[in-house]
Coordinates of N, CA and C in Angstrom, one line a residue:
M1 N 7.3 -34.8 -16.3 CA 6.7 -33.6 -15.8 C 5.4 -33.9 -15.1
N2 N 5.3 -33.4 -13.9 CA 4.1 -33.8 -13.1 C 2.9 -32.8 -13.6
E3 N 1.8 -33.1 -13.0 CA 0.6 -32.3 -13.4 C 0.7 -30.8 -13.1
L4 N 1.3 -30.5 -12.0 CA 1.4 -29.1 -11.6 C 2.3 -28.4 -12.5
S5 N 3.4 -29.0 -12.9 CA 4.4 -28.3 -13.9 C 3.7 -28.2 -15.2
A6 N 2.9 -29.1 -15.7 CA 2.2 -29.0 -16.9 C 1.2 -27.9 -16.9
L7 N 0.5 -27.8 -15.8 CA -0.5 -26.7 -15.6 C 0.2 -25.3 -15.6
I8 N 1.3 -25.2 -15.0 CA 2.0 -23.9 -14.9 C 2.5 -23.6 -16.3
C9 N 3.0 -24.5 -17.1 CA 3.5 -24.3 -18.4 C 2.4 -23.8 -19.3
R10 N 1.2 -24.5 -19.2 CA 0.1 -24.1 -20.0 C -0.4 -22.7 -19.6
A11 N -0.5 -22.4 -18.3 CA -0.9 -21.1 -17.9 C 0.0 -20.0 -18.4
E12 N 1.3 -20.3 -18.4 CA 2.3 -19.3 -18.9 C 2.1 -19.0 -20.4
R13 N 1.8 -20.1 -21.2 CA 1.5 -19.9 -22.6 C 0.3 -19.1 -22.9
V14 N -0.8 -19.3 -22.1 CA -2.0 -18.6 -22.2 C -1.8 -17.1 -21.8
L15 N -1.0 -16.8 -20.8 CA -0.7 -15.5 -20.4 C 0.1 -14.7 -21.5
E16 N 1.0 -15.4 -22.1 CA 1.8 -14.8 -23.2 C 0.9 -14.4 -24.3
R17 N -0.1 -15.2 -24.7 CA -1.0 -14.9 -25.8 C -1.9 -13.7 -25.4
L18 N -2.3 -13.7 -24.1 CA -3.2 -12.6 -23.7 C -2.4 -11.3 -23.7
E19 N -1.2 -11.3 -23.2 CA -0.4 -10.1 -23.2 C -0.1 -9.5 -24.6
G20 N -0.1 -10.4 -25.6 CA 0.1 -9.9 -26.9 C -1.2 -9.2 -27.5
I21 N -2.3 -9.5 -26.9 CA -3.6 -9.0 -27.4 C -3.9 -7.7 -26.6
L22 N -3.7 -7.6 -25.3 CA -4.0 -6.5 -24.5 C -3.2 -5.3 -24.8
P23 N -3.8 -4.1 -24.7 CA -3.0 -2.9 -24.9 C -2.0 -2.6 -23.7
G24 N -1.0 -1.9 -24.0 CA -0.1 -1.5 -22.9 C -0.7 -0.5 -21.9
P25 N 0.0 -0.3 -20.8 CA -0.5 0.7 -19.9 C -0.6 2.1 -20.4
A26 N -1.5 2.9 -20.0 CA -1.7 4.3 -20.5 C -0.5 5.1 -19.9
A27 N -0.1 6.1 -20.6 CA 1.0 7.0 -20.2 C 0.4 7.9 -19.0
P28 N 1.2 8.1 -18.0 CA 0.7 9.0 -17.0 C 0.5 10.4 -17.5
P29 N -0.5 11.2 -16.9 CA -0.7 12.5 -17.4 C 0.4 13.5 -17.1
D30 N 0.6 14.5 -17.9 CA 1.6 15.5 -17.6 C 0.9 16.6 -16.8
W31 N 1.1 16.6 -15.5 CA 0.3 17.5 -14.6 C 0.7 18.9 -14.9
S32 N 1.8 19.2 -15.5 CA 2.2 20.6 -15.8 C 1.6 21.1 -17.1
A33 N 0.9 20.2 -17.8 CA 0.4 20.6 -19.2 C -0.9 21.5 -19.0
A34 N -1.6 21.3 -17.9 CA -2.9 22.0 -17.8 C -3.3 22.2 -16.4
H35 N -4.3 23.0 -16.1 CA -4.8 23.2 -14.8 C -6.1 22.3 -14.5
A36 N -6.6 21.8 -15.6 CA -7.8 20.9 -15.5 C -7.7 19.7 -16.4
F37 N -8.3 18.6 -15.9 CA -8.2 17.3 -16.7 C -9.6 16.7 -16.7
L38 N -9.9 16.0 -17.8 CA -11.1 15.2 -17.9 C -10.8 13.7 -18.0
W39 N -11.7 13.0 -17.4 CA -11.6 11.5 -17.5 C -12.3 11.1 -18.8
R40 N -11.6 10.5 -19.7 CA -12.1 10.0 -21.0 C -12.0 8.5 -21.0
R41 N -13.1 7.9 -21.5 CA -13.1 6.5 -21.6 C -13.3 6.1 -23.1
R42 N -12.4 5.3 -23.6 CA -12.4 4.8 -25.0 C -12.1 3.4 -25.0
H43 N -13.0 2.6 -25.7 CA -12.9 1.2 -25.9 C -12.7 0.5 -24.6
G44 N -13.4 0.9 -23.6 CA -13.3 0.2 -22.3 C -12.2 0.6 -21.4
R45 N -11.3 1.5 -21.9 CA -10.2 2.0 -21.1 C -10.4 3.5 -20.8
G46 N -10.0 3.9 -19.6 CA -10.1 5.3 -19.2 C -8.7 5.9 -19.0
S47 N -8.7 7.2 -19.3 CA -7.4 8.0 -19.0 C -7.8 9.5 -18.8
L48 N -6.8 10.2 -18.2 CA -7.0 11.6 -18.0 C -6.5 12.4 -19.3
Q49 N -7.3 13.3 -19.7 CA -7.0 14.2 -20.8 C -6.9 15.6 -20.4
A50 N -5.8 16.3 -20.7 CA -5.7 17.7 -20.3 C -6.7 18.6 -21.0
V51 N -7.2 19.6 -20.3 CA -8.1 20.6 -20.9 C -7.3 21.8 -21.0
G52 N -7.1 22.2 -22.3 CA -6.2 23.4 -22.6 C -6.7 24.7 -22.0
V53 N -8.0 25.0 -22.3 CA -8.6 26.2 -21.8 C -9.9 25.9 -21.1
P54 N -9.9 25.7 -19.8 CA -11.1 25.4 -19.1 C -12.0 26.6 -19.0
H55 N -13.3 26.4 -18.8 CA -14.3 27.5 -18.6 C -14.0 28.3 -17.4
G56 N -14.0 29.6 -17.5 CA -13.7 30.5 -16.4 C -15.0 30.7 -15.5
I57 N -15.3 29.8 -14.7 CA -16.5 29.9 -13.8 C -16.1 30.4 -12.5
R58 N -16.8 31.4 -12.0 CA -16.5 32.0 -10.7 C -17.3 31.3 -9.6
L59 N -16.8 31.4 -8.4 CA -17.5 30.7 -7.3 C -18.9 31.3 -7.1
K60 N -19.0 32.6 -7.2 CA -20.3 33.3 -7.0 C -21.3 32.9 -8.1
D61 N -20.8 32.4 -9.3 CA -21.7 31.9 -10.3 C -22.4 30.6 -9.9
L62 N -21.9 29.9 -9.0 CA -22.5 28.6 -8.6 C -23.5 28.9 -7.5
Q63 N -24.8 28.5 -7.9 CA -25.9 28.8 -7.0 C -26.8 27.5 -6.8
D64 N -27.3 27.4 -5.6 CA -28.3 26.3 -5.3 C -27.7 24.9 -5.6
I65 N -26.5 24.7 -5.2 CA -25.8 23.4 -5.4 C -25.8 22.8 -4.0
D66 N -26.3 21.6 -3.9 CA -26.3 20.8 -2.6 C -25.1 19.9 -2.6

């Protein structure tokens, strides 16, 4: 086995170990579950979380926003 093949084998072993430690991908949000979503970050990972009952703010309630 030449040096390149040995390096590739070692890199594959390292990747297999890392994949066992890392969490899987987050589930995609259910866009029909809510009208509003919040970005939540937990343990260094972010995901969208549905907001069941968002605040009912009217456009005329927003003032002095640049």
